[in-house]
Short mmCIF file of C-alpha atoms in Angstrom, two decimals:
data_model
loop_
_atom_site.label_atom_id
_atom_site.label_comp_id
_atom_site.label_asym_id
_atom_site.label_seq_id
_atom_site.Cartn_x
_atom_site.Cartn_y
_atom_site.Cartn_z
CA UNK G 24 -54.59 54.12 -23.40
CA UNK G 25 -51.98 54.11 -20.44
CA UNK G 26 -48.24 53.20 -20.63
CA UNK G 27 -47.54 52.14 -17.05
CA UNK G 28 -43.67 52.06 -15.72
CA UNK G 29 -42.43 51.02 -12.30
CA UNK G 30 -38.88 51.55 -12.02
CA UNK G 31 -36.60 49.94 -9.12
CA UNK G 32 -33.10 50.42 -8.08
CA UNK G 33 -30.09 47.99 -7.99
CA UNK G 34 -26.65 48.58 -6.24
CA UNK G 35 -23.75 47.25 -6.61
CA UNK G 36 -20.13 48.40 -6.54
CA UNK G 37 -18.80 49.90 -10.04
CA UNK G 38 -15.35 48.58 -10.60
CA UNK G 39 -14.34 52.61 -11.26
CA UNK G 40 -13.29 52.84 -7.65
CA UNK G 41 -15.62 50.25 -6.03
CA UNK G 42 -18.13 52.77 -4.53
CA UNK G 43 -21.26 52.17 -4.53
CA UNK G 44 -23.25 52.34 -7.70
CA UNK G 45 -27.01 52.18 -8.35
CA UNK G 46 -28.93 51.18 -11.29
CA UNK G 47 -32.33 52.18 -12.44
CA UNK G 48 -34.30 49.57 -14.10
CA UNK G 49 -37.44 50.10 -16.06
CA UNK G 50 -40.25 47.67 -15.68
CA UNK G 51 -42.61 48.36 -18.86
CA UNK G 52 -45.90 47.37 -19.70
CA UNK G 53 -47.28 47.09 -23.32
CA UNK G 54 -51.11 48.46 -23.29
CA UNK G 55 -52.09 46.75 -25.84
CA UNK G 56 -50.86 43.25 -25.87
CA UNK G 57 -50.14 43.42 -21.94
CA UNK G 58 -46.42 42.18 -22.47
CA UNK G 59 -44.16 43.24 -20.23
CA UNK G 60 -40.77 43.85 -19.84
CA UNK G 61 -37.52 45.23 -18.20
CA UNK G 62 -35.16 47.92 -19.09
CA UNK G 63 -31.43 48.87 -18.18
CA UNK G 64 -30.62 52.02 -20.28
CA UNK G 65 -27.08 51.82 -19.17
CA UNK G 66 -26.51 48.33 -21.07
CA UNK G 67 -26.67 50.41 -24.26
CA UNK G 68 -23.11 51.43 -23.79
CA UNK G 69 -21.68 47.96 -22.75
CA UNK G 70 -19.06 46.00 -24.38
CA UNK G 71 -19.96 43.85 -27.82
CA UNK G 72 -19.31 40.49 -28.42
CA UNK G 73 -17.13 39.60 -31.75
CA UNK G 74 -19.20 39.40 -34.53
CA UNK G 75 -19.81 35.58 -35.61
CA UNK G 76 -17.78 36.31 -39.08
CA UNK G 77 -13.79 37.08 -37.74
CA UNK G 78 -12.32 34.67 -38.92
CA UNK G 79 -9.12 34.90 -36.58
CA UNK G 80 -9.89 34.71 -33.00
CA UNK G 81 -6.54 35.38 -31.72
CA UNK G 82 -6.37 38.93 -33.55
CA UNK G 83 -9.90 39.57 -31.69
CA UNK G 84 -8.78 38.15 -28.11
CA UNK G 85 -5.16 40.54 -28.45
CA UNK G 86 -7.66 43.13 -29.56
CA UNK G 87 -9.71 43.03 -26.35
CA UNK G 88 -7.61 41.70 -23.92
CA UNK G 89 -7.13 45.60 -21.98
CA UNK G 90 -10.59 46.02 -21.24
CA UNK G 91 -11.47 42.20 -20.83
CA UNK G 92 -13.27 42.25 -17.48
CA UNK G 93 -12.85 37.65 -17.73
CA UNK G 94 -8.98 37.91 -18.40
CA UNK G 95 -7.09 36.51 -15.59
CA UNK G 96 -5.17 40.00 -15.10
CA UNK G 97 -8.01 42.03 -15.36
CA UNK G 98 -10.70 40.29 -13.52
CA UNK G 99 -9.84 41.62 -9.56
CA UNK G 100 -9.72 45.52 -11.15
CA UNK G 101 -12.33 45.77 -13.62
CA UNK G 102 -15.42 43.33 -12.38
CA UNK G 103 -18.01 44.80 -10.15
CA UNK G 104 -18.70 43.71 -6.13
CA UNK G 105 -21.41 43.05 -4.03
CA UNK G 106 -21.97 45.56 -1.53
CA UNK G 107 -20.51 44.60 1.88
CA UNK G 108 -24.26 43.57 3.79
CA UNK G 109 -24.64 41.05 0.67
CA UNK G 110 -20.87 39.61 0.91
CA UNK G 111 -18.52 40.69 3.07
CA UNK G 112 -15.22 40.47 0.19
CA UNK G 113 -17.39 41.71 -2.46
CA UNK G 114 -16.71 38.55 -4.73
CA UNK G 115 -17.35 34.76 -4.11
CA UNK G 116 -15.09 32.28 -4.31
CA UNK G 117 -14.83 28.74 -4.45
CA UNK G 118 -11.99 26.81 -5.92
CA UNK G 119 -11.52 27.83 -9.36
CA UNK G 120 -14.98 29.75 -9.71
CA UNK G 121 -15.70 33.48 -9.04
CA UNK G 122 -18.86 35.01 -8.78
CA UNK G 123 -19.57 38.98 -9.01
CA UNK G 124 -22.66 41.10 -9.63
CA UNK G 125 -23.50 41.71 -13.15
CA UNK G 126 -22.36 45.38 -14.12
CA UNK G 127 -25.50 45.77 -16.38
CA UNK G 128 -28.42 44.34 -13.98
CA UNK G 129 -31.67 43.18 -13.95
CA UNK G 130 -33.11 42.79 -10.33
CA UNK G 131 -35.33 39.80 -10.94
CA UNK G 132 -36.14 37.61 -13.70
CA UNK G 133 -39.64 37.66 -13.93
CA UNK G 134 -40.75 41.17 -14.74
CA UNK G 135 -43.55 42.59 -11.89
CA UNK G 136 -46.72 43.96 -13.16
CA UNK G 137 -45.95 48.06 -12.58
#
């Protein structure tokens, strides 16, 4: 039997100090069903969502608000960039919207065959 890996890298710019950041992403393949599938070790250590049972929402959102990367306040300092040859401010904007890299990413969304 033969567990087959690829893995593949993925930059983008960590919202630490906005240098440049890569991620290594697994791309496993189950030998006996022939399932595959795509792993970010870092995501282990991202943030959690609220459990569905709080019953006061405002006690979680005052809870969280620091280190809330979607708060108004926080969103320039602590969301990731693109790298500079994929967008040349980092972030995209139009009107209200803003789009930035995912911090925990997976590079494509159908896993490749290793």
């Amino acid at each position: 039997m033969e567990f087959r890996k690829e893995v593949k890298a993925v930059e983008l710019l960590a919202p630490s100090l906005f240098e440049s950041e890569v991620e290594l992403i697994e791309y496993r393949e189950d030998p006996l069903t022939g399932a595959q599938s795509r792993i970010n070790v870092r995501r282990a250590g991202r943030a959690r969502q609220a459990q569905s049972g709080e019953a006061d929402l405002s006690v979680v959102i005052e809870r969280t608000r620091v280190g809330c990367f979607f708060c108004p306040e926080n969103i320039e300092s602590e969301t990731p960039k693109f790298p500079s040859r994929i967008c040349s401010d980092g972030r995209i904007r139009r009107g209200e919207s803003l789009v930035f890299p995912n911090l925990f990413p997976l590079p494509n969304t159908t896993p490749s065959p290793p």
